[in-house]
mmCIF file of C-alpha atoms in Angstrom:
data_model
loop_
_atom_site.group_PDB
_atom_site.id
_atom_site.type_symbol
_atom_site.label_atom_id
_atom_site.label_comp_id
_atom_site.label_asym_id
_atom_site.label_seq_id
_atom_site.Cartn_x
_atom_site.Cartn_y
_atom_site.Cartn_z
ATOM 1 C CA MET A 16 36.753 15.881 7.673
ATOM 2 C CA GLN A 17 34.252 13.718 9.546
ATOM 3 C CA LYS A 18 36.029 14.433 12.813
ATOM 4 C CA LYS A 19 35.779 18.150 12.137
ATOM 5 C CA ALA A 20 32.048 17.856 11.512
ATOM 6 C CA GLU A 21 31.479 15.687 14.566
ATOM 7 C CA GLU A 22 33.355 18.089 16.822
ATOM 8 C CA LYS A 23 31.293 20.988 15.489
ATOM 9 C CA ILE A 24 28.012 19.163 16.092
ATOM 10 C CA ASP A 25 29.045 18.062 19.575
ATOM 11 C CA SER A 26 30.157 21.565 20.488
ATOM 12 C CA LEU A 27 26.624 22.833 19.832
ATOM 13 C CA ARG A 28 24.876 20.028 21.680
ATOM 14 C CA GLU A 29 23.143 22.273 24.221
ATOM 15 C CA LYS A 30 21.941 24.651 21.513
ATOM 16 C CA PHE A 31 20.498 21.841 19.430
ATOM 17 C CA TYR A 32 18.728 20.474 22.501
ATOM 18 C CA GLU A 33 17.241 23.882 23.244
ATOM 19 C CA VAL A 34 15.976 24.317 19.668
ATOM 20 C CA SER A 35 14.460 20.827 19.413
ATOM 21 C CA GLN A 36 12.740 21.233 22.791
ATOM 22 C CA PHE A 37 11.406 24.686 21.906
ATOM 23 C CA ILE A 38 9.882 23.469 18.645
ATOM 24 C CA GLY A 39 8.552 20.335 20.321
ATOM 25 C CA ARG A 40 6.921 22.208 23.190
ATOM 26 C CA HIS A 41 5.494 24.977 20.997
ATOM 27 C CA PRO A 42 3.788 22.982 18.241
ATOM 28 C CA GLU A 43 2.512 24.894 15.213
ATOM 29 C CA LEU A 44 0.355 23.556 12.409
ATOM 30 C CA GLY A 45 1.414 23.535 8.771
ATOM 31 C CA ASN A 46 2.072 26.968 7.247
ATOM 32 C CA GLU A 47 1.721 28.487 10.727
ATOM 33 C CA GLU A 48 5.198 27.482 11.968
ATOM 34 C CA HIS A 49 6.403 31.063 12.453
ATOM 35 C CA HIS A 50 8.264 30.540 15.730
ATOM 36 C CA SER A 51 9.719 27.187 14.656
ATOM 37 C CA SER A 52 10.933 28.623 11.360
ATOM 38 C CA GLN A 53 12.446 31.601 13.166
ATOM 39 C CA LYS A 54 14.291 29.346 15.620
ATOM 40 C CA LEU A 55 15.887 27.378 12.799
ATOM 41 C CA THR A 56 16.830 30.384 10.674
ATOM 42 C CA GLU A 57 18.361 32.139 13.674
ATOM 43 C CA LEU A 58 20.408 29.042 14.440
ATOM 44 C CA LEU A 59 21.667 28.757 10.876
ATOM 45 C CA LYS A 60 22.383 32.469 10.579
ATOM 46 C CA GLU A 61 24.516 32.312 13.737
ATOM 47 C CA HIS A 62 26.739 29.801 11.945
ATOM 48 C CA GLY A 63 27.324 31.659 8.725
ATOM 49 C CA PHE A 64 24.374 30.651 6.565
ATOM 50 C CA GLU A 65 22.760 33.201 4.276
ATOM 51 C CA ILE A 66 18.994 33.140 4.825
ATOM 52 C CA GLU A 67 16.364 33.811 2.192
ATOM 53 C CA GLN A 68 12.874 34.340 3.555
ATOM 54 C CA PRO A 69 10.197 34.848 2.366
ATOM 55 C CA LEU A 70 10.523 32.812 -0.799
ATOM 56 C CA PRO A 71 8.594 33.816 -3.934
ATOM 57 C CA GLY A 72 5.457 31.723 -4.328
ATOM 58 C CA GLN A 73 6.044 29.741 -1.127
ATOM 59 C CA PRO A 74 4.450 29.811 2.341
ATOM 60 C CA ALA A 75 5.707 32.526 4.679
ATOM 61 C CA THR A 76 7.316 29.949 6.956
ATOM 62 C CA ALA A 77 9.433 28.416 4.181
ATOM 63 C CA PHE A 78 13.087 29.373 3.874
ATOM 64 C CA THR A 79 16.392 28.533 2.278
ATOM 65 C CA ALA A 80 19.794 28.803 3.917
ATOM 66 C CA LYS A 81 23.111 28.625 2.089
ATOM 67 C CA LYS A 82 26.726 28.407 3.137
ATOM 68 C CA SER A 83 29.411 28.256 0.466
ATOM 69 C CA SER A 84 33.024 27.286 1.000
ATOM 70 C CA GLY A 85 33.966 29.770 -1.715
ATOM 71 C CA LYS A 86 35.364 26.902 -3.768
ATOM 72 C CA PRO A 87 33.744 24.742 -6.452
ATOM 73 C CA GLY A 88 32.404 21.379 -5.400
ATOM 74 C CA ALA A 89 29.336 19.373 -4.487
ATOM 75 C CA GLN A 90 25.929 20.923 -3.824
ATOM 76 C CA ILE A 91 24.434 19.245 -0.738
ATOM 77 C CA GLY A 92 20.877 19.927 0.468
ATOM 78 C CA PHE A 93 19.300 19.144 3.846
ATOM 79 C CA MET A 94 15.518 19.186 4.344
ATOM 80 C CA CYS A 95 13.905 20.635 7.483
ATOM 81 C CA GLU A 96 10.368 19.804 8.575
ATOM 82 C CA TYR A 97 8.793 21.515 11.585
ATOM 83 C CA ASP A 98 4.999 21.360 11.349
ATOM 84 C CA ALA A 99 2.944 19.648 14.059
ATOM 85 C CA LEU A 100 -0.252 17.625 14.075
ATOM 86 C CA PRO A 101 -3.604 18.933 15.397
ATOM 87 C CA GLU A 102 -4.155 18.286 19.117
ATOM 88 C CA ILE A 103 -1.217 15.867 19.589
ATOM 89 C CA GLY A 104 1.619 18.203 18.588
ATOM 90 C CA HIS A 105 4.920 16.821 17.321
ATOM 91 C CA ALA A 106 3.749 13.221 17.277
ATOM 92 C CA CYS A 107 5.694 12.656 14.051
ATOM 93 C CA GLY A 108 8.934 14.022 15.514
ATOM 94 C CA HIS A 109 9.297 17.019 13.228
ATOM 95 C CA ASN A 110 10.868 18.957 16.079
ATOM 96 C CA LEU A 111 13.759 16.504 15.700
ATOM 97 C CA ILE A 112 13.753 16.471 11.896
ATOM 98 C CA GLY A 113 14.141 20.237 11.602
ATOM 99 C CA THR A 114 16.858 20.477 14.234
ATOM 100 C CA GLN A 115 18.639 17.374 12.952
ATOM 101 C CA SER A 116 18.926 18.693 9.411
ATOM 102 C CA ALA A 117 20.117 22.102 10.621
ATOM 103 C CA ALA A 118 22.716 20.423 12.830
ATOM 104 C CA ALA A 119 23.868 18.183 9.981
ATOM 105 C CA ALA A 120 24.178 21.171 7.655
ATOM 106 C CA ILE A 121 26.242 23.140 10.192
ATOM 107 C CA GLY A 122 28.587 20.191 10.697
ATOM 108 C CA CYS A 123 28.869 19.435 6.990
ATOM 109 C CA ALA A 124 29.534 23.073 6.085
ATOM 110 C CA GLU A 125 32.289 23.258 8.697
ATOM 111 C CA ALA A 126 34.066 20.285 7.097
ATOM 112 C CA LEU A 127 33.638 21.543 3.519
ATOM 113 C CA GLN A 128 35.399 24.845 4.164
ATOM 114 C CA ASP A 129 38.673 23.191 3.171
ATOM 115 C CA SER A 130 37.544 20.790 0.444
ATOM 116 C CA GLY A 131 35.002 22.940 -1.404
ATOM 117 C CA GLY A 132 31.295 22.808 -2.115
ATOM 118 C CA THR A 133 28.107 24.438 -0.902
ATOM 119 C CA VAL A 134 25.589 23.381 1.735
ATOM 120 C CA TYR A 135 21.903 24.286 1.482
ATOM 121 C CA VAL A 136 19.122 23.958 4.030
ATOM 122 C CA TYR A 137 15.487 24.017 2.943
ATOM 123 C CA GLY A 138 12.749 24.884 5.415
ATOM 124 C CA THR A 139 9.741 22.976 4.101
ATOM 125 C CA PRO A 140 6.443 23.706 5.899
ATOM 126 C CA ALA A 141 3.277 21.622 6.162
ATOM 127 C CA GLU A 142 4.595 18.145 5.381
ATOM 128 C CA GLU A 143 1.519 16.670 7.051
ATOM 129 C CA THR A 144 -0.901 18.427 4.677
ATOM 130 C CA ASN A 145 0.059 20.710 1.763
ATOM 131 C CA GLY A 146 3.751 19.852 1.779
ATOM 132 C CA ALA A 147 5.816 22.790 0.571
ATOM 133 C CA LYS A 148 8.369 20.453 -1.011
ATOM 134 C CA VAL A 149 5.802 20.048 -3.794
ATOM 135 C CA THR A 150 5.730 23.713 -4.797
ATOM 136 C CA MET A 151 9.431 24.139 -4.074
ATOM 137 C CA ALA A 152 10.191 21.226 -6.400
ATOM 138 C CA GLU A 153 7.895 22.631 -9.081
ATOM 139 C CA SER A 154 9.723 25.957 -8.883
ATOM 140 C CA GLY A 155 13.006 24.242 -9.806
ATOM 141 C CA MET A 156 14.614 24.745 -6.420
ATOM 142 C CA PHE A 157 16.314 21.331 -6.204
ATOM 143 C CA TYR A 158 17.582 20.571 -9.698
ATOM 144 C CA HIS A 159 21.133 21.708 -8.948
ATOM 145 C CA LEU A 160 21.635 19.440 -5.939
ATOM 146 C CA ASP A 161 23.991 16.460 -5.988
ATOM 147 C CA ALA A 162 22.041 15.060 -3.033
ATOM 148 C CA ALA A 163 18.940 15.905 -1.000
ATOM 149 C CA LEU A 164 19.134 14.466 2.503
ATOM 150 C CA MET A 165 16.838 14.005 5.474
ATOM 151 C CA ALA A 166 16.107 11.304 8.055
ATOM 152 C CA HIS A 167 12.876 10.598 9.907
ATOM 153 C CA PRO A 168 12.547 9.553 13.567
ATOM 154 C CA SER A 169 11.420 5.986 14.185
ATOM 155 C CA SER A 170 11.637 3.105 16.635
ATOM 156 C CA ASP A 171 14.111 1.384 14.271
ATOM 157 C CA TYR A 172 16.898 2.175 11.860
ATOM 158 C CA VAL A 173 15.376 1.643 8.412
ATOM 159 C CA LYS A 174 16.984 2.199 5.024
ATOM 160 C CA SER A 175 15.440 4.711 2.667
ATOM 161 C CA GLY A 176 12.739 3.034 0.612
ATOM 162 C CA THR A 177 9.676 4.013 -1.368
ATOM 163 C CA SER A 178 6.449 5.914 -0.847
ATOM 164 C CA LEU A 179 3.200 6.001 -2.763
ATOM 165 C CA ALA A 180 2.267 8.669 -5.255
ATOM 166 C CA MET A 181 -0.965 10.320 -4.151
ATOM 167 C CA ASP A 182 -3.753 12.622 -5.298
ATOM 168 C CA ALA A 183 -6.135 14.236 -2.788
ATOM 169 C CA ILE A 184 -9.488 14.787 -4.510
ATOM 170 C CA GLU A 185 -12.588 16.554 -3.171
ATOM 171 C CA PHE A 186 -16.018 16.177 -4.777
ATOM 172 C CA SER A 187 -18.656 18.797 -3.955
ATOM 173 C CA PHE A 188 -22.222 18.016 -5.029
ATOM 174 C CA TYR A 189 -24.922 20.674 -5.213
ATOM 175 C CA GLY A 190 -28.577 19.579 -5.221
ATOM 176 C CA LYS A 191 -31.917 21.078 -4.179
ATOM 177 C CA THR A 192 -33.627 21.026 -0.780
ATOM 178 C CA ALA A 193 -37.108 19.652 -0.305
ATOM 179 C CA HIS A 194 -39.222 18.162 2.460
ATOM 180 C CA ALA A 195 -38.113 14.549 2.515
ATOM 181 C CA ALA A 196 -41.602 13.273 3.380
ATOM 182 C CA ALA A 197 -44.069 15.863 1.991
ATOM 183 C CA ALA A 198 -42.389 16.665 -1.369
ATOM 184 C CA PRO A 199 -39.323 14.466 -2.015
ATOM 185 C CA GLU A 200 -39.956 14.665 -5.775
ATOM 186 C CA GLU A 201 -38.971 18.340 -5.671
ATOM 187 C CA GLY A 202 -35.510 17.660 -4.270
ATOM 188 C CA VAL A 203 -32.138 16.752 -5.735
ATOM 189 C CA ASN A 204 -30.246 14.740 -3.160
ATOM 190 C CA ALA A 205 -26.575 15.708 -2.999
ATOM 191 C CA LEU A 206 -25.883 12.993 -0.422
ATOM 192 C CA ASP A 207 -27.198 10.353 -2.822
ATOM 193 C CA ALA A 208 -24.583 11.559 -5.308
ATOM 194 C CA VAL A 209 -21.858 11.097 -2.691
ATOM 195 C CA LEU A 210 -23.102 7.600 -1.879
ATOM 196 C CA GLN A 211 -23.256 6.679 -5.563
ATOM 197 C CA THR A 212 -19.674 7.924 -5.901
ATOM 198 C CA PHE A 213 -18.601 5.562 -3.131
ATOM 199 C CA ASN A 214 -20.478 2.714 -4.805
ATOM 200 C CA GLY A 215 -18.840 3.415 -8.130
ATOM 201 C CA ILE A 216 -15.381 3.534 -6.557
ATOM 202 C CA ASN A 217 -16.044 0.280 -4.714
ATOM 203 C CA ALA A 218 -16.906 -1.346 -8.056
ATOM 204 C CA LEU A 219 -13.723 0.131 -9.535
ATOM 205 C CA ARG A 220 -11.510 -1.524 -6.911
ATOM 206 C CA GLN A 221 -11.536 -4.946 -8.606
ATOM 207 C CA HIS A 222 -10.169 -3.384 -11.796
ATOM 208 C CA VAL A 223 -7.029 -1.710 -10.463
ATOM 209 C CA THR A 224 -3.582 -3.091 -9.732
ATOM 210 C CA GLU A 225 -2.741 -4.418 -6.263
ATOM 211 C CA ASP A 226 -0.664 -1.370 -5.314
ATOM 212 C CA VAL A 227 -3.608 1.036 -5.679
ATOM 213 C CA ARG A 228 -5.256 2.382 -2.532
ATOM 214 C CA ILE A 229 -8.445 4.494 -2.592
ATOM 215 C CA HIS A 230 -9.931 5.679 0.693
ATOM 216 C CA GLY A 231 -12.363 8.446 1.485
ATOM 217 C CA ILE A 232 -14.651 10.228 3.938
ATOM 218 C CA ILE A 233 -17.849 12.317 3.873
ATOM 219 C CA PRO A 234 -17.097 15.662 5.566
ATOM 220 C CA GLU A 235 -20.589 17.022 4.867
ATOM 221 C CA GLY A 236 -23.759 15.078 4.137
ATOM 222 C CA GLY A 237 -26.757 17.092 5.231
ATOM 223 C CA THR A 238 -28.154 18.603 8.418
ATOM 224 C CA ALA A 239 -31.554 17.012 9.079
ATOM 225 C CA ALA A 240 -33.100 13.661 8.169
ATOM 226 C CA ASN A 241 -36.350 15.262 6.992
ATOM 227 C CA VAL A 242 -34.606 17.653 4.579
ATOM 228 C CA VAL A 243 -33.232 16.501 1.235
ATOM 229 C CA PRO A 244 -29.544 17.559 1.400
ATOM 230 C CA ASP A 245 -28.664 20.193 -1.180
ATOM 231 C CA TYR A 246 -24.950 20.012 -0.437
ATOM 232 C CA ALA A 247 -22.612 17.115 0.311
ATOM 233 C CA THR A 248 -18.902 16.505 -0.079
ATOM 234 C CA ALA A 249 -16.554 13.544 -0.289
ATOM 235 C CA ARG A 250 -12.787 13.493 0.010
ATOM 236 C CA PHE A 251 -10.536 10.749 -1.286
ATOM 237 C CA TYR A 252 -6.881 9.842 -1.357
ATOM 238 C CA VAL A 253 -5.908 7.941 -4.492
ATOM 239 C CA ARG A 254 -2.519 6.240 -4.142
ATOM 240 C CA ALA A 255 -0.283 3.865 -6.105
ATOM 241 C CA GLU A 256 3.362 2.925 -6.379
ATOM 242 C CA THR A 257 4.070 5.409 -9.178
ATOM 243 C CA ARG A 258 2.712 8.650 -10.549
ATOM 244 C CA LYS A 259 2.268 6.856 -13.887
ATOM 245 C CA THR A 260 -0.255 4.512 -12.242
ATOM 246 C CA VAL A 261 -2.018 7.133 -10.137
ATOM 247 C CA ASN A 262 -2.901 9.491 -12.968
ATOM 248 C CA PRO A 263 -5.319 7.202 -14.895
ATOM 249 C CA VAL A 264 -6.820 5.810 -11.667
ATOM 250 C CA THR A 265 -7.561 9.328 -10.445
ATOM 251 C CA GLU A 266 -9.352 10.023 -13.711
ATOM 252 C CA LYS A 267 -11.474 6.886 -13.249
ATOM 253 C CA VAL A 268 -12.337 7.981 -9.706
ATOM 254 C CA LYS A 269 -13.421 11.366 -11.058
ATOM 255 C CA ASN A 270 -15.591 9.576 -13.617
ATOM 256 C CA CYS A 271 -17.359 7.749 -10.767
ATOM 257 C CA ALA A 272 -18.315 11.146 -9.342
ATOM 258 C CA ARG A 273 -19.336 12.480 -12.751
ATOM 259 C CA ALA A 274 -21.591 9.449 -13.258
ATOM 260 C CA ALA A 275 -23.139 9.984 -9.828
ATOM 261 C CA ALA A 276 -23.867 13.613 -10.652
ATOM 262 C CA LEU A 277 -25.486 12.602 -13.921
ATOM 263 C CA ALA A 278 -27.584 9.909 -12.239
ATOM 264 C CA THR A 279 -28.885 12.145 -9.454
ATOM 265 C CA GLY A 280 -29.088 15.465 -11.256
ATOM 266 C CA ALA A 281 -26.679 17.126 -8.857
ATOM 267 C CA ARG A 282 -24.072 19.629 -9.980
ATOM 268 C CA LEU A 283 -20.475 18.537 -9.370
ATOM 269 C CA GLU A 284 -17.314 20.494 -8.611
ATOM 270 C CA ILE A 285 -13.927 18.755 -8.374
ATOM 271 C CA GLN A 286 -10.794 20.095 -6.778
ATOM 272 C CA ASN A 287 -7.571 18.955 -5.130
ATOM 273 C CA TYR A 288 -7.839 19.714 -1.417
ATOM 274 C CA GLU A 289 -4.144 18.942 -0.828
ATOM 275 C CA TYR A 290 -1.110 18.877 -3.108
ATOM 276 C CA SER A 291 -0.380 15.774 -5.139
ATOM 277 C CA TYR A 292 2.644 13.805 -3.941
ATOM 278 C CA ASP A 293 4.924 11.872 -6.264
ATOM 279 C CA ASP A 294 6.384 8.497 -5.378
ATOM 280 C CA MET A 295 9.666 8.434 -3.482
ATOM 281 C CA GLN A 296 12.507 7.123 -5.638
ATOM 282 C CA THR A 297 15.377 6.332 -3.312
ATOM 283 C CA ASN A 298 18.810 6.680 -4.863
ATOM 284 C CA GLU A 299 20.385 3.400 -3.756
ATOM 285 C CA ALA A 300 23.963 4.577 -4.236
ATOM 286 C CA LEU A 301 23.246 7.547 -1.996
ATOM 287 C CA SER A 302 21.397 5.351 0.483
ATOM 288 C CA ALA A 303 24.438 3.064 0.712
ATOM 289 C CA VAL A 304 26.596 6.046 1.677
ATOM 290 C CA PHE A 305 24.212 6.931 4.520
ATOM 291 C CA THR A 306 24.080 3.332 5.753
ATOM 292 C CA LYS A 307 27.874 3.242 5.767
ATOM 293 C CA GLN A 308 27.917 6.301 8.016
ATOM 294 C CA LEU A 309 25.568 4.611 10.491
ATOM 295 C CA HIS A 310 28.083 1.756 10.674
ATOM 296 C CA THR A 311 30.856 4.284 11.253
ATOM 297 C CA LEU A 312 28.862 5.660 14.192
ATOM 298 C CA GLY A 313 28.519 2.234 15.784
ATOM 299 C CA ILE A 314 25.198 0.965 14.456
ATOM 300 C CA LYS A 315 25.527 -2.738 13.639
ATOM 301 C CA PRO A 316 24.349 -4.065 10.241
ATOM 302 C CA GLU A 317 21.736 -6.280 11.902
ATOM 303 C CA GLU A 318 20.205 -3.202 13.532
ATOM 304 C CA ILE A 319 19.389 -1.592 10.171
ATOM 305 C CA PHE A 320 16.285 -2.903 8.436
ATOM 306 C CA GLU A 321 15.059 -2.807 4.857
ATOM 307 C CA GLU A 322 11.779 -0.974 4.401
ATOM 308 C CA GLU A 323 9.044 -3.572 3.913
ATOM 309 C CA ASN A 324 6.682 -1.316 2.000
ATOM 310 C CA GLY A 325 6.089 2.346 1.369
ATOM 311 C CA GLY A 326 2.474 2.473 2.463
ATOM 312 C CA GLY A 327 2.309 6.231 2.997
ATOM 313 C CA SER A 328 2.967 9.274 0.861
ATOM 314 C CA LEU A 329 5.683 11.896 1.271
ATOM 315 C CA ASP A 330 6.323 15.272 -0.297
ATOM 316 C CA MET A 331 9.975 14.141 -0.322
ATOM 317 C CA GLY A 332 8.844 12.027 -3.264
ATOM 318 C CA ASN A 333 8.526 15.190 -5.347
ATOM 319 C CA VAL A 334 12.105 16.122 -4.431
ATOM 320 C CA SER A 335 13.345 12.651 -5.436
ATOM 321 C CA GLN A 336 12.009 13.228 -8.957
ATOM 322 C CA ARG A 337 14.289 16.282 -9.296
ATOM 323 C CA CYS A 338 17.580 15.192 -7.704
ATOM 324 C CA PRO A 339 19.174 12.172 -5.964
ATOM 325 C CA SER A 340 17.390 11.790 -2.624
ATOM 326 C CA ILE A 341 17.042 9.631 0.467
ATOM 327 C CA HIS A 342 14.535 9.464 3.319
ATOM 328 C CA PRO A 343 15.823 6.869 5.830
ATOM 329 C CA TYR A 344 14.684 6.385 9.423
ATOM 330 C CA VAL A 345 16.749 6.698 12.595
ATOM 331 C CA ARG A 346 15.892 5.234 15.973
ATOM 332 C CA ILE A 347 14.846 7.619 18.728
ATOM 333 C CA THR A 348 13.285 5.058 21.077
ATOM 334 C CA HIS A 349 13.709 1.406 22.003
ATOM 335 C CA LEU A 350 9.948 1.100 22.471
ATOM 336 C CA PRO A 351 7.834 -0.223 19.550
ATOM 337 C CA LEU A 352 6.015 3.067 18.982
ATOM 338 C CA SER A 353 4.127 4.270 15.941
ATOM 339 C CA PRO A 354 4.204 7.881 14.722
ATOM 340 C CA HIS A 355 1.127 10.083 15.096
ATOM 341 C CA THR A 356 0.581 8.945 18.667
ATOM 342 C CA VAL A 357 0.961 10.749 21.987
ATOM 343 C CA GLU A 358 3.591 8.193 22.977
ATOM 344 C CA PHE A 359 5.714 8.992 19.939
ATOM 345 C CA ARG A 360 5.409 12.702 20.672
ATOM 346 C CA ASP A 361 6.766 12.084 24.165
ATOM 347 C CA ALA A 362 9.618 10.009 22.740
ATOM 348 C CA ALA A 363 10.541 12.890 20.421
ATOM 349 C CA LEU A 364 10.873 15.110 23.494
ATOM 350 C CA SER A 365 12.852 12.595 25.570
ATOM 351 C CA ASP A 366 16.593 12.465 26.204
ATOM 352 C CA GLU A 367 16.760 9.205 24.256
ATOM 353 C CA GLY A 368 15.023 10.918 21.369
ATOM 354 C CA PHE A 369 17.576 13.724 21.412
ATOM 355 C CA GLU A 370 20.483 11.241 21.390
ATOM 356 C CA GLY A 371 18.930 9.532 18.370
ATOM 357 C CA MET A 372 18.618 12.900 16.658
ATOM 358 C CA MET A 373 22.266 13.720 17.313
ATOM 359 C CA LEU A 374 23.409 10.424 15.812
ATOM 360 C CA GLY A 375 21.170 11.038 12.804
ATOM 361 C CA ALA A 376 22.631 14.526 12.358
ATOM 362 C CA LYS A 377 26.159 13.129 12.316
ATOM 363 C CA ALA A 378 25.226 10.394 9.842
ATOM 364 C CA LEU A 379 23.648 12.969 7.522
ATOM 365 C CA ALA A 380 26.643 15.297 7.830
ATOM 366 C CA PHE A 381 29.081 12.436 7.155
ATOM 367 C CA THR A 382 27.031 11.465 4.096
ATOM 368 C CA GLY A 383 27.301 14.981 2.680
ATOM 369 C CA ILE A 384 31.027 15.019 3.353
ATOM 370 C CA GLU A 385 31.673 11.730 1.546
ATOM 371 C CA ILE A 386 29.681 12.856 -1.469
ATOM 372 C CA ALA A 387 31.636 16.105 -1.583
ATOM 373 C CA ALA A 388 35.019 14.425 -1.103
ATOM 374 C CA ASN A 389 34.561 11.485 -3.474
ATOM 375 C CA GLU A 390 33.906 12.431 -7.081
ATOM 376 C CA SER A 391 33.485 8.803 -8.191
ATOM 377 C CA VAL A 392 30.730 8.262 -5.598
ATOM 378 C CA ARG A 393 29.079 11.486 -6.711
ATOM 379 C CA GLU A 394 29.140 10.330 -10.331
ATOM 380 C CA LYS A 395 27.689 6.931 -9.414
ATOM 381 C CA ILE A 396 24.828 8.657 -7.605
ATOM 382 C CA LYS A 397 24.224 10.953 -10.564
ATOM 383 C CA GLN A 398 24.177 8.155 -13.127
ATOM 384 C CA GLU A 399 21.712 6.119 -11.075
ATOM 385 C CA PHE A 400 19.439 9.144 -10.785
ATOM 386 C CA LEU A 401 19.511 9.800 -14.526
ATOM 387 C CA GLY A 402 18.640 6.149 -15.142
ATOM 388 C CA GLN A 403 15.658 6.104 -12.759
ATOM 389 C CA LEU A 404 13.862 9.262 -13.865
ATOM 390 C CA SER A 405 10.181 8.470 -14.145
ATOM 391 C CA PRO A 406 8.843 8.477 -17.745
ATOM 392 C CA ALA A 407 5.723 10.199 -16.397
ATOM 393 C CA ARG A 408 7.596 13.304 -15.374
#
């Protein structure tokens, strides 16, 4: 079955290169990925996948694709990302992620025609901002899956690990203008409320657990030094290892802003300016299957690293709360590059980057095949998932 999948993927090598290059050289921001989404759906449709787009309640660039063997069996899902970053384009390699998952799905579906099962592909816009996996997960889209699979480009092979749960909170303070020198007593300083919020949060830091991260900016803080600002805003990310930890910390952060509003007399409005991300819960049994496939493809054990820490936040975390999931990393460059840089963008467009993507696609396809072919492995994955469900969900 693996040979059948590999032959299918290799036979479409030129097509996959063309798609990954097109997406990479025509970067589109989150929820604006119309051409990228179209490229991927056209590719999948050409190979027998049924496309659903638009999806109720989801961004216009989201989609699902499905290919059934016509026989009962495993339900395998592959996640596509294809949004770019402002100014620096696909500096996170999403042009590779989207194409890689589509390629893996095509190869996996080819192999499952004999054994049974169904392959799904999910087009998930805006991972860098308002990740659509959040609303797709909330809609119940992933509960039926035996496995949700994706792999991220990197300068190393890294096993799937963790990510931080995160809330994105915006505080808007409304005060009253006044001449800052002639009549300051008539003003209500919205910027003072923002600064007091920062001070309160800084005092809060010593009373949270070590995994908590709170960091913020001031997008708006006034227009002239001699005018008391009547409007100011602050934005914060509140992160921790689990959703259970984040929730009460976020409430304490909000209380810092409420106290600042009370102290200054400003009116406060609170909103989420991006979706909340849950922590990534890697299914270790599923992760072991993927690592095994890397070995099958010639990657030596010493080349595959354990994730040291999950310092960022992923909308894949919300998927992992609904079904067994992994988010490993595959090498696309031998250079020690970091994502979200121009250099990483160039690596994602290089021939070496494409070769890394092709290997990742095969590893993902092989993982889906083993899950579908081995009922005992599938059951082990399921039981681990049921045992790790977060009490906070």
